[in-house]
GROMACS .gro file of N, CA and C in nm:
model
  237
    1GLY      N    1   3.494  -8.875 -27.559
    1GLY     CA    2   3.396  -8.816 -27.473
    1GLY      C    3   3.457  -8.723 -27.369
    2SER      N    4   3.564  -8.768 -27.304
    2SER     CA    5   3.627  -8.685 -27.201
    2SER      C    6   3.687  -8.558 -27.260
    3ALA      N    7   3.754  -8.572 -27.374
    3ALA     CA    8   3.814  -8.455 -27.439
    3ALA      C    9   3.706  -8.356 -27.481
    4LEU      N   10   3.595  -8.408 -27.531
    4LEU     CA   11   3.485  -8.321 -27.571
    4LEU      C   12   3.426  -8.248 -27.451
    5MET      N   13   3.413  -8.317 -27.338
    5MET     CA   14   3.361  -8.251 -27.218
    5MET      C   15   3.457  -8.146 -27.166
    6CYS      N   16   3.586  -8.175 -27.172
    6CYS     CA   17   3.686  -8.079 -27.121
    6CYS      C   18   3.693  -7.953 -27.204
    7THR      N   19   3.670  -7.966 -27.333
    7THR     CA   20   3.684  -7.851 -27.422
    7THR      C   21   3.549  -7.794 -27.466
    8ALA      N   22   3.442  -7.837 -27.402
    8ALA     CA   23   3.308  -7.794 -27.445
    8ALA      C   24   3.290  -7.645 -27.427
    9PRO      N   25   3.253  -7.575 -27.536
    9PRO     CA   26   3.229  -7.431 -27.525
    9PRO      C   27   3.090  -7.398 -27.470
   10GLY      N   28   3.002  -7.496 -27.465
   10GLY     CA   29   2.867  -7.472 -27.417
   10GLY      C   30   2.798  -7.600 -27.375
   11LEU      N   31   2.674  -7.584 -27.333
   11LEU     CA   32   2.598  -7.698 -27.283
   11LEU      C   33   2.573  -7.807 -27.387
   12PRO      N   34   2.540  -7.775 -27.512
   12PRO     CA   35   2.517  -7.883 -27.609
   12PRO      C   36   2.641  -7.971 -27.631
   13ALA      N   37   2.756  -7.911 -27.639
   13ALA     CA   38   2.879  -7.989 -27.656
   13ALA      C   39   2.908  -8.072 -27.531
   14LEU      N   40   2.881  -8.017 -27.415
   14LEU     CA   41   2.901  -8.091 -27.291
   14LEU      C   42   2.809  -8.213 -27.285
   15LEU      N   43   2.684  -8.195 -27.323
   15LEU     CA   44   2.591  -8.307 -27.324
   15LEU      C   45   2.630  -8.412 -27.428
   16ALA      N   46   2.680  -8.368 -27.542
   16ALA     CA   47   2.727  -8.462 -27.644
   16ALA      C   48   2.846  -8.542 -27.591
   17GLY      N   49   2.936  -8.476 -27.519
   17GLY     CA   50   3.049  -8.545 -27.459
   17GLY      C   51   3.005  -8.649 -27.357
   18HIS      N   52   2.906  -8.613 -27.277
   18HIS     CA   53   2.852  -8.709 -27.179
   18HIS      C   54   2.789  -8.829 -27.249
   19ALA      N   55   2.721  -8.805 -27.361
   19ALA     CA   56   2.659  -8.915 -27.434
   19ALA      C   57   2.765  -9.009 -27.492
   20VAL      N   58   2.870  -8.953 -27.549
   20VAL     CA   59   2.978  -9.035 -27.605
   20VAL      C   60   3.048  -9.114 -27.494
   21TYR      N   61   3.076  -9.046 -27.384
   21TYR     CA   62   3.142  -9.111 -27.271
   21TYR      C   63   3.054  -9.223 -27.215
   22GLY      N   64   2.926  -9.197 -27.199
   22GLY     CA   65   2.833  -9.298 -27.147
   22GLY      C   66   2.821  -9.418 -27.238
   23ALA      N   67   2.819  -9.394 -27.369
   23ALA     CA   68   2.812  -9.505 -27.464
   23ALA      C   69   2.939  -9.590 -27.456
   24GLY      N   70   3.053  -9.526 -27.440
   24GLY     CA   71   3.179  -9.600 -27.426
   24GLY      C   72   3.182  -9.685 -27.300
   25ILE      N   73   3.136  -9.629 -27.190
   25ILE     CA   74   3.132  -9.705 -27.065
   25ILE      C   75   3.034  -9.822 -27.078
   26GLY      N   76   2.919  -9.797 -27.139
   26GLY     CA   77   2.821  -9.903 -27.158
   26GLY      C   78   2.875 -10.017 -27.242
   27LEU      N   79   2.945  -9.985 -27.350
   27LEU     CA   80   3.004 -10.089 -27.434
   27LEU      C   81   3.113 -10.165 -27.358
   28ALA      N   82   3.194 -10.094 -27.280
   28ALA     CA   83   3.301 -10.160 -27.205
   28ALA      C   84   3.244 -10.253 -27.098
   29MET      N   85   3.134 -10.212 -27.036
   29MET     CA   86   3.074 -10.297 -26.933
   29MET      C   87   3.018 -10.426 -26.991
   30HIS      N   88   2.980 -10.424 -27.118
   30HIS     CA   89   2.929 -10.546 -27.182
   30HIS      C   90   3.040 -10.626 -27.249
   31ALA      N   91   3.143 -10.559 -27.296
   31ALA     CA   92   3.251 -10.629 -27.367
   31ALA      C   93   3.347 -10.699 -27.272
   32ALA      N   94   3.372 -10.641 -27.156
   32ALA     CA   95   3.470 -10.700 -27.063
   32ALA      C   96   3.430 -10.839 -27.016
   33PRO      N   97   3.306 -10.862 -26.971
   33PRO     CA   98   3.271 -10.998 -26.930
   33PRO      C   99   3.278 -11.098 -27.046
   34ALA      N  100   3.242 -11.054 -27.166
   34ALA     CA  101   3.249 -11.144 -27.281
   34ALA      C  102   3.395 -11.181 -27.311
   35TYR      N  103   3.483 -11.082 -27.302
   35TYR     CA  104   3.625 -11.108 -27.327
   35TYR      C  105   3.681 -11.203 -27.220
   36ILE      N  106   3.648 -11.178 -27.096
   36ILE     CA  107   3.695 -11.265 -26.987
   36ILE      C  108   3.643 -11.407 -27.008
   37ALA      N  109   3.517 -11.419 -27.043
   37ALA     CA  110   3.457 -11.551 -27.062
   37ALA      C  111   3.521 -11.626 -27.178
   38GLU      N  112   3.560 -11.555 -27.282
   38GLU     CA  113   3.618 -11.620 -27.399
   38GLU      C  114   3.764 -11.658 -27.378
   39THR      N  115   3.837 -11.583 -27.296
   39THR     CA  116   3.981 -11.606 -27.285
   39THR      C  117   4.023 -11.683 -27.162
   40SER      N  118   3.936 -11.697 -27.063
   40SER     CA  119   3.977 -11.765 -26.940
   40SER      C  120   3.945 -11.914 -26.946
   41PRO      N  121   4.019 -11.993 -26.870
   41PRO     CA  122   3.989 -12.136 -26.865
   41PRO      C  123   3.853 -12.160 -26.797
   42PRO      N  124   3.783 -12.264 -26.838
   42PRO     CA  125   3.649 -12.289 -26.781
   42PRO      C  126   3.648 -12.306 -26.629
   43SER      N  127   3.757 -12.352 -26.572
   43SER     CA  128   3.759 -12.377 -26.428
   43SER      C  129   3.755 -12.249 -26.344
   44VAL      N  130   3.798 -12.135 -26.400
   44VAL     CA  131   3.799 -12.010 -26.324
   44VAL      C  132   3.717 -11.900 -26.391
   45ARG      N  133   3.643 -11.935 -26.492
   45ARG     CA  134   3.568 -11.835 -26.570
   45ARG      C  135   3.470 -11.757 -26.483
   46GLY      N  136   3.388 -11.825 -26.408
   46GLY     CA  137   3.290 -11.757 -26.323
   46GLY      C  138   3.356 -11.673 -26.215
   47LEU      N  139   3.464 -11.724 -26.158
   47LEU     CA  140   3.537 -11.649 -26.055
   47LEU      C  141   3.591 -11.518 -26.110
   48LEU      N  142   3.651 -11.521 -26.229
   48LEU     CA  143   3.708 -11.400 -26.286
   48LEU      C  144   3.602 -11.296 -26.320
   49ILE      N  145   3.490 -11.340 -26.372
   49ILE     CA  146   3.382 -11.246 -26.402
   49ILE      C  147   3.326 -11.187 -26.273
   50SER      N  148   3.314 -11.270 -26.169
   50SER     CA  149   3.266 -11.221 -26.040
   50SER      C  150   3.364 -11.122 -25.979
   51LEU      N  151   3.493 -11.148 -25.992
   51LEU     CA  152   3.593 -11.055 -25.938
   51LEU      C  153   3.587 -10.920 -26.008
   52LYS      N  154   3.558 -10.920 -26.136
   52LYS     CA  155   3.542 -10.793 -26.208
   52LYS      C  156   3.427 -10.713 -26.148
   53GLU      N  157   3.316 -10.780 -26.122
   53GLU     CA  158   3.200 -10.712 -26.063
   53GLU      C  159   3.231 -10.664 -25.921
   54VAL      N  160   3.303 -10.744 -25.844
   54VAL     CA  161   3.342 -10.704 -25.708
   54VAL      C  162   3.432 -10.581 -25.713
   55ALA      N  163   3.523 -10.575 -25.810
   55ALA     CA  164   3.611 -10.459 -25.823
   55ALA      C  165   3.530 -10.333 -25.854
   56ILE      N  166   3.430 -10.345 -25.940
   56ILE     CA  167   3.347 -10.229 -25.975
   56ILE      C  168   3.270 -10.180 -25.852
   57VAL      N  169   3.206 -10.273 -25.782
   57VAL     CA  170   3.128 -10.235 -25.663
   57VAL      C  171   3.220 -10.181 -25.554
   58GLY      N  172   3.339 -10.239 -25.539
   58GLY     CA  173   3.435 -10.187 -25.441
   58GLY      C  174   3.479 -10.045 -25.474
   59GLY      N  175   3.497 -10.016 -25.602
   59GLY     CA  176   3.532  -9.879 -25.642
   59GLY      C  177   3.421  -9.781 -25.613
   60ILE      N  178   3.298  -9.822 -25.636
   60ILE     CA  179   3.184  -9.736 -25.604
   60ILE      C  180   3.178  -9.711 -25.454
   61LEU      N  181   3.198  -9.816 -25.375
   61LEU     CA  182   3.198  -9.801 -25.229
   61LEU      C  183   3.307  -9.706 -25.183
   62LEU      N  184   3.426  -9.719 -25.239
   62LEU     CA  185   3.536  -9.628 -25.202
   62LEU      C  186   3.502  -9.483 -25.238
   63GLY      N  187   3.433  -9.463 -25.350
   63GLY     CA  188   3.391  -9.328 -25.387
   63GLY      C  189   3.292  -9.271 -25.287
   64TYR      N  190   3.197  -9.351 -25.243
   64TYR     CA  191   3.101  -9.306 -25.142
   64TYR      C  192   3.171  -9.277 -25.009
   65LEU      N  193   3.263  -9.362 -24.971
   65LEU     CA  194   3.335  -9.340 -24.845
   65LEU      C  195   3.421  -9.214 -24.851
   66ALA      N  196   3.483  -9.190 -24.966
   66ALA     CA  197   3.562  -9.067 -24.981
   66ALA      C  198   3.472  -8.944 -24.972
   67ALA      N  199   3.355  -8.950 -25.037
   67ALA     CA  200   3.262  -8.837 -25.031
   67ALA      C  201   3.213  -8.815 -24.888
   68TYR      N  202   3.187  -8.925 -24.817
   68TYR     CA  203   3.143  -8.914 -24.678
   68TYR      C  204   3.254  -8.855 -24.591
   69GLY      N  205   3.377  -8.898 -24.613
   69GLY     CA  206   3.489  -8.848 -24.534
   69GLY      C  207   3.521  -8.702 -24.562
   70LEU      N  208   3.494  -8.656 -24.683
   70LEU     CA  209   3.524  -8.518 -24.719
   70LEU      C  210   3.408  -8.424 -24.695
   71GLY      N  211   3.292  -8.476 -24.661
   71GLY     CA  212   3.174  -8.391 -24.644
   71GLY      C  213   3.135  -8.377 -24.499
   72GLY      N  214   3.043  -8.285 -24.476
   72GLY     CA  215   2.985  -8.272 -24.344
   72GLY      C  216   3.065  -8.191 -24.244
   73HIS      N  217   3.163  -8.117 -24.288
   73HIS     CA  218   3.238  -8.032 -24.196
   73HIS      C  219   3.279  -7.904 -24.268
   74GLU      N  220   3.334  -7.811 -24.195
   74GLU     CA  221   3.374  -7.682 -24.251
   74GLU      C  222   3.477  -7.703 -24.362
   75GLY      N  223   3.453  -7.642 -24.476
   75GLY     CA  224   3.544  -7.655 -24.589
   75GLY      C  225   3.525  -7.782 -24.669
   76ALA      N  226   3.410  -7.847 -24.652
   76ALA     CA  227   3.383  -7.970 -24.727
   76ALA      C  228   3.375  -7.939 -24.875
   77TRP      N  229   3.398  -8.036 -24.957
   77TRP     CA  230   3.405  -8.015 -25.102
   77TRP      C  231   3.270  -7.981 -25.162
   78ARG      N  232   3.160  -8.007 -25.092
   78ARG     CA  233   3.029  -7.986 -25.151
   78ARG      C  234   2.947  -7.881 -25.075
   79GLU      N  235   3.010  -7.775 -25.038
   79GLU     CA  236   2.937  -7.669 -24.968
   79GLU      C  237   2.915  -7.550 -25.057
   0.00000   0.00000   0.00000
């Protein structure tokens, strides 16, 4: 998906790349908890799955904080 988006000659190829990339992310988001649940000991299974979710939400928060820190002033990335 990423390679297709990077080399897209036009909008249809770019949209196809986004669809492939999105499908991959969707599958990974469903496969990772199942893998963790199958391979971890029962005593820490819930903790490990919860930590995965905390890491995802923490990454999203860091992205928002970075956008906030880089925006709203002269030369901001989104002007």
